[in-house]
Coordinates of C-alpha atoms in Angstrom, one line a residue:
M1 CA 103.6 -91.9 127.2
T2 CA 100.0 -91.9 128.0
I3 CA 98.9 -95.3 129.2
V4 CA 95.6 -96.3 128.9
D5 CA 94.0 -99.4 130.8
A6 CA 91.3 -100.9 128.1
Q7 CA 89.2 -102.8 130.5
I8 CA 87.8 -102.1 134.3
H9 CA 84.7 -102.8 135.6
V10 CA 83.1 -100.2 138.2
W11 CA 79.6 -101.3 139.5
S12 CA 77.1 -100.6 142.5
P13 CA 76.0 -103.3 144.8
D14 CA 73.0 -105.5 144.5
L15 CA 70.0 -103.6 146.2
S16 CA 66.2 -104.0 146.3
T17 CA 66.4 -100.7 144.5
R18 CA 68.5 -101.6 142.0
P19 CA 68.6 -105.2 141.7
W20 CA 70.8 -107.3 139.4
P21 CA 69.4 -110.2 137.1
P22 CA 68.7 -113.3 139.1
G23 CA 71.7 -115.9 138.9
R24 CA 74.2 -113.4 138.0
T25 CA 75.7 -113.0 141.7
V26 CA 78.0 -116.0 141.1
H27 CA 79.9 -114.7 138.3
A28 CA 80.7 -111.2 140.4
H29 CA 84.1 -109.9 141.6
G30 CA 82.8 -108.7 144.4
P31 CA 80.0 -106.4 146.1
A32 CA 80.9 -103.2 144.2
L33 CA 83.5 -101.2 143.1
A34 CA 83.5 -97.3 142.6
P35 CA 85.3 -95.2 140.4
E36 CA 87.2 -93.5 143.2
Q37 CA 88.7 -96.7 144.2
V38 CA 89.9 -97.4 140.6
L39 CA 91.2 -93.7 140.1
Q40 CA 93.4 -94.4 143.4
V41 CA 95.0 -97.6 142.2
M42 CA 95.3 -95.8 138.6
D43 CA 96.9 -92.8 140.1
D44 CA 99.4 -95.1 142.2
A45 CA 100.7 -97.0 139.2
G46 CA 100.9 -93.8 136.8
V47 CA 97.5 -95.0 134.3
A48 CA 96.2 -92.0 132.8
R49 CA 92.9 -93.5 131.4
A50 CA 90.6 -96.6 131.7
V51 CA 87.9 -97.6 129.4
L52 CA 85.1 -98.7 131.9
V53 CA 83.2 -101.7 130.9
P54 CA 80.0 -102.5 132.7
P55 CA 80.1 -105.8 134.2
S56 CA 77.6 -108.4 133.0
W57 CA 76.4 -109.7 136.2
I58 CA 74.4 -106.3 136.8
G59 CA 72.6 -106.6 133.5
D60 CA 72.9 -104.2 130.4
D61 CA 73.0 -101.2 132.9
N62 CA 75.5 -98.5 132.0
T63 CA 74.7 -95.7 134.8
D64 CA 77.6 -96.2 136.9
A65 CA 80.5 -96.2 134.1
L66 CA 78.5 -93.4 132.5
D67 CA 78.3 -91.5 135.6
A68 CA 82.2 -91.9 136.1
A69 CA 82.8 -90.7 132.6
R70 CA 80.9 -87.8 133.2
R71 CA 82.2 -86.7 136.6
W72 CA 85.7 -87.7 135.3
P73 CA 85.6 -87.1 131.4
D74 CA 89.5 -87.0 131.3
R75 CA 90.3 -90.4 132.8
F76 CA 87.3 -92.7 131.4
A77 CA 85.4 -93.7 128.5
V78 CA 82.6 -96.1 128.1
M79 CA 82.2 -99.2 126.1
G80 CA 78.9 -99.8 127.2
R81 CA 76.2 -103.0 127.3
F82 CA 73.6 -103.4 125.1
D83 CA 70.9 -105.6 124.2
P84 CA 70.4 -106.2 120.5
R85 CA 67.2 -108.2 121.2
A86 CA 65.4 -105.1 123.1
P87 CA 62.1 -104.0 121.2
D88 CA 63.5 -100.4 120.7
A89 CA 67.3 -101.7 120.0
R90 CA 67.7 -99.9 116.4
A91 CA 66.5 -96.6 118.1
R92 CA 68.7 -97.2 120.9
L93 CA 71.5 -97.7 118.6
E94 CA 71.2 -94.7 116.5
R95 CA 71.4 -92.6 119.6
W96 CA 74.3 -94.6 121.3
R97 CA 77.3 -92.2 120.9
E98 CA 74.9 -89.3 122.2
Q99 CA 75.4 -90.4 125.6
P100 CA 78.5 -88.5 127.0
G101 CA 81.4 -90.6 127.4
M102 CA 80.0 -93.6 125.5
R103 CA 82.4 -94.9 122.8
G104 CA 81.1 -98.2 121.7
I105 CA 79.4 -101.1 122.7
R106 CA 80.9 -104.1 124.8
L107 CA 79.0 -107.5 124.0
T108 CA 80.0 -111.2 126.0
F109 CA 79.4 -114.5 124.4
H110 CA 80.8 -116.5 127.2
L111 CA 77.6 -117.7 129.0
P112 CA 74.6 -119.9 127.4
L113 CA 72.3 -116.8 127.5
W114 CA 74.2 -115.0 124.8
A115 CA 76.3 -117.8 123.0
S116 CA 74.2 -118.8 120.4
W117 CA 73.9 -115.0 118.9
L118 CA 77.4 -115.0 117.3
T119 CA 76.0 -118.1 114.9
D120 CA 72.3 -118.1 114.5
G121 CA 72.1 -115.1 112.4
S122 CA 70.0 -113.0 114.6
L123 CA 72.5 -110.5 114.9
D124 CA 73.0 -109.6 111.3
W125 CA 71.1 -106.8 111.3
F126 CA 73.5 -105.4 114.5
W127 CA 76.9 -105.9 112.9
A128 CA 75.9 -103.9 109.7
A129 CA 74.1 -101.2 111.9
C130 CA 77.6 -100.6 114.1
E131 CA 79.3 -100.9 111.1
A132 CA 77.4 -98.0 109.2
L133 CA 77.5 -96.0 112.3
G134 CA 81.1 -96.3 113.0
L135 CA 80.7 -97.9 116.5
P136 CA 83.6 -100.1 117.8
L137 CA 82.8 -103.3 119.4
M138 CA 84.4 -105.1 122.3
I139 CA 83.5 -109.0 122.2
F140 CA 84.6 -111.5 124.5
V141 CA 84.5 -115.0 122.5
P142 CA 86.1 -117.8 124.5
G143 CA 85.8 -120.9 122.6
Q144 CA 83.8 -119.3 119.7
V145 CA 86.8 -117.4 118.1
P146 CA 86.1 -119.0 114.6
A147 CA 82.8 -117.4 114.6
V148 CA 84.2 -114.1 114.4
A149 CA 86.0 -114.3 110.9
P150 CA 82.9 -114.7 108.9
I151 CA 81.4 -111.3 110.8
A152 CA 84.9 -109.6 110.0
A153 CA 85.0 -110.7 106.5
R154 CA 81.1 -109.5 105.8
H155 CA 81.7 -106.3 107.5
P156 CA 85.3 -105.0 106.8
R157 CA 84.5 -101.3 108.4
L158 CA 83.5 -102.7 111.7
R159 CA 85.9 -102.7 114.1
L160 CA 86.0 -105.7 116.3
I161 CA 88.3 -106.1 119.5
L162 CA 88.7 -109.3 120.9
D163 CA 88.7 -109.2 124.8
H164 CA 91.3 -110.8 126.5
L165 CA 92.8 -112.4 123.7
A166 CA 89.5 -114.6 124.0
R167 CA 91.2 -116.8 126.5
R168 CA 88.9 -119.2 128.5
L169 CA 88.1 -118.2 131.9
G170 CA 89.9 -120.4 134.6
T171 CA 92.8 -121.4 132.5
R172 CA 96.7 -120.7 132.9
D173 CA 99.7 -121.5 131.4
A174 CA 99.9 -123.9 128.5
E175 CA 96.2 -124.6 129.0
A176 CA 95.2 -120.9 128.6
F177 CA 96.9 -120.8 125.2
A178 CA 96.2 -124.0 123.6
D179 CA 93.8 -122.7 121.0
L180 CA 95.5 -119.2 120.5
D181 CA 96.0 -120.2 116.6
E182 CA 92.4 -119.4 116.3
V183 CA 93.0 -115.9 117.2
L184 CA 95.9 -115.5 115.3
A185 CA 94.1 -116.6 112.2
L186 CA 92.0 -113.3 112.4
A187 CA 94.6 -111.1 111.9
R188 CA 94.2 -111.4 108.1
Y189 CA 91.4 -109.3 108.9
P190 CA 92.6 -105.4 109.4
N191 CA 89.3 -104.6 111.0
V192 CA 90.0 -107.2 114.1
A193 CA 92.3 -106.0 117.0
V194 CA 93.0 -108.0 120.3
K195 CA 92.9 -106.4 123.8
V196 CA 96.0 -108.0 125.4
S197 CA 94.1 -107.9 129.1
A198 CA 93.9 -109.7 132.1
L199 CA 97.1 -111.4 131.7
P200 CA 98.2 -112.6 134.9
C201 CA 94.7 -114.2 135.3
Y202 CA 96.3 -116.9 132.6
T203 CA 99.6 -117.6 134.1
S204 CA 100.4 -119.5 137.4
E205 CA 103.9 -117.6 137.5
P206 CA 104.3 -114.4 140.3
F207 CA 105.7 -111.1 138.4
P208 CA 107.3 -110.9 135.7
F209 CA 105.3 -113.9 134.3
P210 CA 108.1 -114.8 132.1
G211 CA 105.8 -117.8 130.5
L212 CA 103.5 -114.9 129.0
E213 CA 106.3 -113.8 126.8
A214 CA 106.2 -116.3 123.9
P215 CA 102.3 -116.3 123.4
L216 CA 102.6 -112.4 123.7
R217 CA 105.3 -112.5 120.7
R218 CA 103.2 -114.7 118.5
V219 CA 100.1 -112.2 118.9
W220 CA 102.3 -109.2 118.2
E221 CA 104.0 -111.2 115.2
A222 CA 100.3 -111.6 113.8
F223 CA 98.5 -108.4 114.6
G224 CA 101.6 -106.2 115.1
A225 CA 101.6 -103.5 118.1
R226 CA 99.0 -101.3 116.5
R227 CA 96.2 -103.9 117.1
M228 CA 97.0 -104.8 120.5
L229 CA 95.2 -102.9 123.2
W230 CA 96.8 -103.3 126.9
G231 CA 94.3 -103.7 129.8
T232 CA 94.1 -105.7 133.1
D233 CA 90.2 -106.3 133.8
Y234 CA 91.6 -105.1 137.3
S235 CA 88.6 -106.6 139.6
R236 CA 89.6 -110.4 139.0
L237 CA 93.3 -109.6 139.1
P238 CA 95.5 -112.1 141.1
V239 CA 98.1 -110.0 141.3
P240 CA 98.7 -106.1 142.6
Y241 CA 97.4 -103.5 140.1
R242 CA 101.1 -102.2 140.1
D243 CA 102.5 -105.4 138.9
A244 CA 100.1 -105.6 135.9
V245 CA 101.4 -102.3 134.8
R246 CA 105.0 -103.1 135.7
H247 CA 104.5 -105.8 133.6
A248 CA 103.1 -103.8 130.4
R249 CA 106.0 -101.3 130.8
E250 CA 108.8 -103.5 131.5
G251 CA 107.5 -107.2 129.8
M252 CA 107.1 -108.0 125.9
T253 CA 110.5 -107.3 125.5
F254 CA 110.3 -107.7 121.9
L255 CA 108.4 -104.3 121.4
S256 CA 110.4 -101.3 120.3
P257 CA 110.0 -98.1 122.4
A258 CA 107.5 -96.4 120.1
E259 CA 105.3 -100.2 119.8
R260 CA 105.3 -100.1 123.7
E261 CA 103.6 -96.4 123.2
W262 CA 100.8 -98.0 120.8
V263 CA 100.3 -101.2 122.9
L264 CA 99.6 -99.2 126.3
G265 CA 97.5 -96.3 124.8
R266 CA 97.3 -95.2 121.4
A267 CA 95.9 -98.3 119.9
C268 CA 93.1 -98.5 122.3
A269 CA 92.7 -94.5 121.8
E270 CA 92.5 -94.8 117.6
W271 CA 90.5 -98.1 118.1
I272 CA 87.7 -96.1 120.3
D273 CA 88.0 -93.0 119.1
W274 CA 89.2 -91.9 122.1
P275 CA 91.6 -89.0 121.2
L276 CA 94.9 -88.6 123.5

């Protein structure tokens, strides 16, 4: 079974020669995380591949992730950050997949800077263009899940992957899954998948995180294994990486062996066009 982690960040430090945008430092998971460090923990836990997602705090800069994918093309692929309001956005989108290792785009809507983009119509051209180009999107939409439904309905060939089950940052246990029904309602759209990622961040329990079993079963019943992409968001895990991987291997006891293979790797490979 090939295990693929659907979300890991790598980034360089905030330096005068390559500064982060003002005010973003508060959101950082640390001063830096190099791909060599990521490969070490992946190898230790038996994870074959990872999707590198550049973090929001460094701005729309995909340099570190693309460099890692160039150096280790069999281990890393990239879902890059993209500014749909940039003057050259349309032209850049047309050439997006020409960048070696780039599989699609990841957008975050959890900060006020971007939150209105889901509903104000400014991205209508972007959704349509990504659909036409076959570009998959990973989107983080905590608190805004209902806004995804009309986008999915209008663009049935646009692949939309909800990061971290759209869970709100800083919540745990019952509070973390209080609005899960909003996510489950999106299962009616076959072009919507979910990342069952960063799961240890949403429980106060130690491994094997028994409280996660019930909500994850509901996700599986709604979406099925082929629309569930496992991942860790390693840099903010409150537990060792090995424990997150052990949970993927041993938890979610409702999965059959074939379904577990989909959740742990095949689904991610299929949804972002990264053949195993």
